[in-house]
Short mmCIF file of C-alpha atoms in Angstrom, two decimals:
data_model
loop_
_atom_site.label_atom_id
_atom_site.label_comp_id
_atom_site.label_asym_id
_atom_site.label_seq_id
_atom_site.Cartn_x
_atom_site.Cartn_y
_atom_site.Cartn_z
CA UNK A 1 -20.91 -16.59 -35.70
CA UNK A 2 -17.18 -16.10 -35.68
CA UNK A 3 -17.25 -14.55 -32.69
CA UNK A 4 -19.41 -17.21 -31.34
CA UNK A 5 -17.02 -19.87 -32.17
CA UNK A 6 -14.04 -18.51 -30.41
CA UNK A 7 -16.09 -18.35 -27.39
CA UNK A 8 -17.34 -21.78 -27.07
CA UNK A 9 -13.06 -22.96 -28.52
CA UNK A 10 -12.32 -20.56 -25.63
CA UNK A 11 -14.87 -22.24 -22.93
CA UNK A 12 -13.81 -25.64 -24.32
CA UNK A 13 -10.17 -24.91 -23.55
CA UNK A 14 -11.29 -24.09 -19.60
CA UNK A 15 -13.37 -26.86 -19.06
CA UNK A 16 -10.41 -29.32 -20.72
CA UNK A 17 -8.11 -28.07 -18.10
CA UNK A 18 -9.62 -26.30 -15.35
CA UNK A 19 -8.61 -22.68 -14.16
CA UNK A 20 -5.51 -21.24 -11.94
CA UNK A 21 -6.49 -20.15 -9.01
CA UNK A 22 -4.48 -17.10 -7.68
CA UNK A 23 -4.51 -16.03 -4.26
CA UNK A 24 -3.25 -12.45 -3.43
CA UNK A 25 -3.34 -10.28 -0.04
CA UNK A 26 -3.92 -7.05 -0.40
CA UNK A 27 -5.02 -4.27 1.72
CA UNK A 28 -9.07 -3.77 1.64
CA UNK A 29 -8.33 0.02 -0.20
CA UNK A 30 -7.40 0.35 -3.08
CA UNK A 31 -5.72 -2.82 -3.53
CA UNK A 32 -8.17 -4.69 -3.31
CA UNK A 33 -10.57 -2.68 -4.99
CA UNK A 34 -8.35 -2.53 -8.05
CA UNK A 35 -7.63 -6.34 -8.01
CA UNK A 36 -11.66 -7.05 -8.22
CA UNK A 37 -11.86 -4.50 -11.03
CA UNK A 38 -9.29 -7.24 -13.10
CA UNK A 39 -11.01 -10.06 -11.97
CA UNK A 40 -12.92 -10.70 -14.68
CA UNK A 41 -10.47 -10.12 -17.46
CA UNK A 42 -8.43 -12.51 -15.68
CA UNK A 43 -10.98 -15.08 -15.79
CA UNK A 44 -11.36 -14.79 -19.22
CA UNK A 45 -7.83 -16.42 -19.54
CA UNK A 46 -8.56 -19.23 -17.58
CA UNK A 47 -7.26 -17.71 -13.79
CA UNK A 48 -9.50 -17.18 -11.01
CA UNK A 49 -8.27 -14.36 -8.51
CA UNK A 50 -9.07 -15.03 -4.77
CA UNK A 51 -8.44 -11.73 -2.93
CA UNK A 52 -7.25 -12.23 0.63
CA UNK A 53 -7.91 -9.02 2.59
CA UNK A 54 -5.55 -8.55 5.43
CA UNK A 55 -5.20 -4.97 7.96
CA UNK A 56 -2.33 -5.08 9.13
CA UNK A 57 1.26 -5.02 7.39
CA UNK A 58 3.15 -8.50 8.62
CA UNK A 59 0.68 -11.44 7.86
CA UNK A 60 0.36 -10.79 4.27
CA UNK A 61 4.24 -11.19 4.05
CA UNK A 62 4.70 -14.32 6.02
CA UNK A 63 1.90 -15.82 4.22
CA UNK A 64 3.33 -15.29 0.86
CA UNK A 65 7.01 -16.74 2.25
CA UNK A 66 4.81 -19.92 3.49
CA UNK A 67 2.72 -20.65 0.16
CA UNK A 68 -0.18 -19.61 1.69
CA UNK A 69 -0.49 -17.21 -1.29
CA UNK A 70 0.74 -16.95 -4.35
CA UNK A 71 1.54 -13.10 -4.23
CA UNK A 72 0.44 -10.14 -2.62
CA UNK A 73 -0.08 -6.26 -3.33
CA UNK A 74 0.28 -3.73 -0.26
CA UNK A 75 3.20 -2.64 0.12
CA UNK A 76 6.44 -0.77 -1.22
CA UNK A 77 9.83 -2.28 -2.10
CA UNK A 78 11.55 -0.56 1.23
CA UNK A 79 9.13 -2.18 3.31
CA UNK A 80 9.59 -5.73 1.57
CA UNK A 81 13.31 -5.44 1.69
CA UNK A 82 13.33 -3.92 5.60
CA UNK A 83 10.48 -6.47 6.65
CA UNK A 84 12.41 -9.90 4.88
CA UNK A 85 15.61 -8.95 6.61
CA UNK A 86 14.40 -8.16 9.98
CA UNK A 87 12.43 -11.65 10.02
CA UNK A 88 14.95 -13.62 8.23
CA UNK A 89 12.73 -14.19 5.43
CA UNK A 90 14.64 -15.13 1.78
CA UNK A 91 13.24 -15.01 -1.33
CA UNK A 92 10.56 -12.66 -1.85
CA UNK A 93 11.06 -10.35 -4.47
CA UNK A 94 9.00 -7.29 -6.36
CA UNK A 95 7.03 -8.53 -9.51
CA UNK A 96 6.04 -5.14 -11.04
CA UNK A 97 5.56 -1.84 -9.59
CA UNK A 98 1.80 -0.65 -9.66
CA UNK A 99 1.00 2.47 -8.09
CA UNK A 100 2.20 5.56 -5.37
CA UNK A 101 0.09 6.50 -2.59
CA UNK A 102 1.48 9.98 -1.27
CA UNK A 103 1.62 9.78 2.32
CA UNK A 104 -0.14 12.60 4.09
CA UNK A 105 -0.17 14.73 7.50
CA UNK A 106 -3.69 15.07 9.05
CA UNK A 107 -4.90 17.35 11.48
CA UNK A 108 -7.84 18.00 13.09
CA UNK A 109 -6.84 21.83 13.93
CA UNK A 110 -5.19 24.62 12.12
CA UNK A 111 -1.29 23.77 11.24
CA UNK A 112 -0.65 27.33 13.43
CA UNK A 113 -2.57 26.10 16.50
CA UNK A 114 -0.36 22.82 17.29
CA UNK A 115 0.68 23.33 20.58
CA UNK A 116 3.01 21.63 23.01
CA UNK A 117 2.26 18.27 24.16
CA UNK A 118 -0.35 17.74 21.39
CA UNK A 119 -0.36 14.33 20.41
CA UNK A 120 0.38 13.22 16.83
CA UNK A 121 0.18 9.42 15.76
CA UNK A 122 2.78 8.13 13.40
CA UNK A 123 3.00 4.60 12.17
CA UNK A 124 5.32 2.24 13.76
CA UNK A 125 6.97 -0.19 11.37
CA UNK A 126 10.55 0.78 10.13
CA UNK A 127 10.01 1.79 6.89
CA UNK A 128 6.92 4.09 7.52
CA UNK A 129 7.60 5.94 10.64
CA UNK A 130 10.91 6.64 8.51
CA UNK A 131 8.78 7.97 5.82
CA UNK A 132 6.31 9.92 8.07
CA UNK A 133 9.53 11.23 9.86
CA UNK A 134 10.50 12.30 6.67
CA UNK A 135 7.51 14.19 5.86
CA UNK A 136 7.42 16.34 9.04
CA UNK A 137 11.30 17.01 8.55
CA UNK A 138 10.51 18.25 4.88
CA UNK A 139 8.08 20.61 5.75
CA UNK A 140 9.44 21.99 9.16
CA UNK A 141 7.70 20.57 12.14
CA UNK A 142 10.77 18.46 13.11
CA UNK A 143 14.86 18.50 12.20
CA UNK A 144 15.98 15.01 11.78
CA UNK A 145 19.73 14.07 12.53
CA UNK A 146 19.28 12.42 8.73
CA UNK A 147 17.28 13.55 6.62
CA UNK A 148 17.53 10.74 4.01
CA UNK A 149 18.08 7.69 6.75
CA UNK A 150 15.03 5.82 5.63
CA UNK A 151 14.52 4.05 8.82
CA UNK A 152 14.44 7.10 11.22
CA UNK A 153 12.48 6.75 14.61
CA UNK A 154 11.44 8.91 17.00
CA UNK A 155 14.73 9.03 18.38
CA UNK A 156 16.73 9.81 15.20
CA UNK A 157 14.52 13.67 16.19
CA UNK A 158 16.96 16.58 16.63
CA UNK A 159 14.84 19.43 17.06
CA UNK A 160 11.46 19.58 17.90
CA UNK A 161 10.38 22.59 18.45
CA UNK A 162 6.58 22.37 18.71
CA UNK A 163 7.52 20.42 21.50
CA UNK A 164 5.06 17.51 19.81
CA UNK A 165 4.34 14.45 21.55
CA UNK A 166 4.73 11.51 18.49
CA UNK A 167 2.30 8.24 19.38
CA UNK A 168 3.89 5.31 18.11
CA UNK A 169 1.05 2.73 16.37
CA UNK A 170 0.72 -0.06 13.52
CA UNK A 171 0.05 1.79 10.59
CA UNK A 172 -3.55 0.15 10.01
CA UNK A 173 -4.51 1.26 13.59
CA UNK A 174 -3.98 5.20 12.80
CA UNK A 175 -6.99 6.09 11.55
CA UNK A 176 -9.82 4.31 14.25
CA UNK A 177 -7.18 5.91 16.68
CA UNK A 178 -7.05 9.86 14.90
CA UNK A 179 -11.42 9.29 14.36
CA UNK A 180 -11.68 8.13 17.91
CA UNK A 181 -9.23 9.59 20.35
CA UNK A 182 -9.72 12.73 21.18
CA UNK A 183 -6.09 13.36 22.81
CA UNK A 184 -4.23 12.56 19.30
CA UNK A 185 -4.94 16.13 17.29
CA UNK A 186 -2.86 14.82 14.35
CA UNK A 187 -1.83 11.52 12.44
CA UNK A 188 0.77 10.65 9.41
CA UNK A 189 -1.47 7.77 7.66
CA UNK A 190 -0.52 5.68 4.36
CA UNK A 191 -3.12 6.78 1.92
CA UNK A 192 -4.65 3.49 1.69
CA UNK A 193 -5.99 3.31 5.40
CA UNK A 194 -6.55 7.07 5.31
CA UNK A 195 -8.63 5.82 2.27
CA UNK A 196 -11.05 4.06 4.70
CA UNK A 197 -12.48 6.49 6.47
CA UNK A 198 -13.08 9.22 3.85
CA UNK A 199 -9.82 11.18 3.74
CA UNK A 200 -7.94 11.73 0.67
CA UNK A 201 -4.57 12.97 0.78
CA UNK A 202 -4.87 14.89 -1.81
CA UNK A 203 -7.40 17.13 -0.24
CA UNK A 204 -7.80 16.47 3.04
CA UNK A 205 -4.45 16.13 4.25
CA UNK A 206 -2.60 19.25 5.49
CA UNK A 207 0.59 18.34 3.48
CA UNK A 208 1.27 15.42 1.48
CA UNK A 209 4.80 13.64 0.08
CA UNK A 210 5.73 14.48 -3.74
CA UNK A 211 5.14 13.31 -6.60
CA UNK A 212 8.77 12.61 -6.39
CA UNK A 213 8.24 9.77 -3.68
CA UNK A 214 9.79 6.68 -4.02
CA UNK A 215 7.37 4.20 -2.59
CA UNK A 216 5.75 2.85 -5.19
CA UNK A 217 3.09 0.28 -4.19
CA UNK A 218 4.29 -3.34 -5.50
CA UNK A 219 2.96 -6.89 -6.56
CA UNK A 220 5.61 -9.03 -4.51
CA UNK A 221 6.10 -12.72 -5.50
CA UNK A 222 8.43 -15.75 -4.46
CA UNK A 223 11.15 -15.30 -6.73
CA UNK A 224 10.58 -18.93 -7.58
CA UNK A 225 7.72 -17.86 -9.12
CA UNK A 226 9.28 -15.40 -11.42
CA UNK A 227 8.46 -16.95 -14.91
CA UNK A 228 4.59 -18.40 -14.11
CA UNK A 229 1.90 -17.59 -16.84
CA UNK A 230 -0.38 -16.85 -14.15
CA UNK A 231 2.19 -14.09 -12.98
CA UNK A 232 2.72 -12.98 -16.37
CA UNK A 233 -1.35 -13.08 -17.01
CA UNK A 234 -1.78 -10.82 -13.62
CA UNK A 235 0.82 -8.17 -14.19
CA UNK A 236 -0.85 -7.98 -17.67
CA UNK A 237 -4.36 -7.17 -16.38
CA UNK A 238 -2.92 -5.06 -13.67
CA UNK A 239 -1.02 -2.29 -16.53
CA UNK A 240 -3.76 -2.11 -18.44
CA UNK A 241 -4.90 1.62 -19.58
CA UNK A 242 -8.07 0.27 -17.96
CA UNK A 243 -6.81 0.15 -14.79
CA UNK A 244 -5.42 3.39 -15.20
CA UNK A 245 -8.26 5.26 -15.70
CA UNK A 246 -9.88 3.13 -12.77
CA UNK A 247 -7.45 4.61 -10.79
CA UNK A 248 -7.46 7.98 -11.90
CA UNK A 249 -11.37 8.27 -11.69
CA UNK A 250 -11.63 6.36 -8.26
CA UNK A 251 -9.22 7.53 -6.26
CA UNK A 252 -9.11 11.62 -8.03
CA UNK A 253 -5.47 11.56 -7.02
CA UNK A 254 -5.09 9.93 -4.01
CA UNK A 255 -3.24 7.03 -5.80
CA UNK A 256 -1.10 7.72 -8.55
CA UNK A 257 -0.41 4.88 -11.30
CA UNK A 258 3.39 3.96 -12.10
CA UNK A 259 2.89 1.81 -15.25
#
């Protein structure tokens, strides 16, 4: 009966004032997936998550500086930082730091039969193609001038000595591109889009980044927004040892929690 009673107090308290709504964009996988596995406990205290599902890596940002959403959960903190000062956007900020998805090399042919000219896709925004630069550098199939310049290109290359030609593409494009066209033999892709069709980095990939990476996935907010209960209620339901194991068990490695 006790029980009982807090439930129906609980139910009164929603129906006297209504429930938050709280939009977020996030990539379809896993952020997403792990914001529908919270939406329920969320609801229990009065917020109702709307998931916005966005592909590609710019809207989700300009519709969070615009108010078209409240927050939003696909990226890392270099990206936010690189993406706000190239567009002149002020005031978004990280709210809490969720999980790492290792970045990984695929290849559709043994590592020893890459051969000159072969065709490997890398994505194209700053912070990425830094970061898949990065990779290659750190496990020999390319000297970079810098090493640790985070925003590397194609042209920041100092030896190349496969003689590898690098295909520069929006990161959510990478993997219909590495399924479907047969002249690109190899592809750096963010785990989440390799996610979506089947790969795991963890297995699949011929080498991945470590566990030492830095690019840990983050909920970014309007600084404005800083102090909000339904931030506070979010970031609560998103650090939960529930989620953790959700993680663990869903993604077998493939996305590391940070919390």
């Amino acid at each position: 009966m006790k029980r009982l009673f807090v439930l129906l107090v609980l139910l009164g308290v929603v129906f006297a004032f209504g429930t938050t709504k709280i939009r977020i964009g996030a990539s379809p996988v896993p952020h997403a997936e792990i914001l529908e596995a919270i939406k329920a406990d969320l609801a229990e205290k009065g917020f109702d998550l709307e998931i916005v599902v966005f592909n590609d890596y710019v809207l989700p940002n300009i519709a969070l500086s615009t108010g078209e959403l409240d927050a939003n959960y696909f990226q890392h903190l270099p990206y936010l930082v690189s993406f706000t000062s190239q567009r002149g956007i002020k005031g978004l900020v990280s709210a809490k730091a969720i999980h790492v998805e290792p970045m990984g090399f695929f290849l559709k042919k043994p590592l020893s039969e890459l051969a000159p000219g072969d065709k490997i896709a890398l994505p194209n925004d700053p912070t990425n193609e830094g970061r898949a630069l990065i990779l290659l550098h750190n496990n020999g199939l390319i000297e970079l001038k810098d090493p640790t310049k985070l925003e590397s290109t194609v042209l920041d290359i100092k030896e190349n000595p496969k003689q590898l030609t690098f295909v520069e593409i929006e990161a959510g494009f990478i993997p219909r591109v590495y399924t479907d066209d047969k002249t690109v033999v190899g592809a750096v892709i963010n785990t989440n889009y390799a996610l979506t069709i089947n790969l795991n980095a963890i297995t699949d990939a011929e080498f991945i980044e470590g566990a030492e990476s830095p690019y840990a996935n983050i909920i970014a907010i309007r600084e404005v927004d800083k102090d909000e209960a339904w931030l506070k209620a979010l970031i609560d339901a998103l650090t939960t040892e529930k989620v953790r194991v959700f993680i663990n068990e869903k993604y077998d490695g493939a996305v590391v929690p940070v919390f």
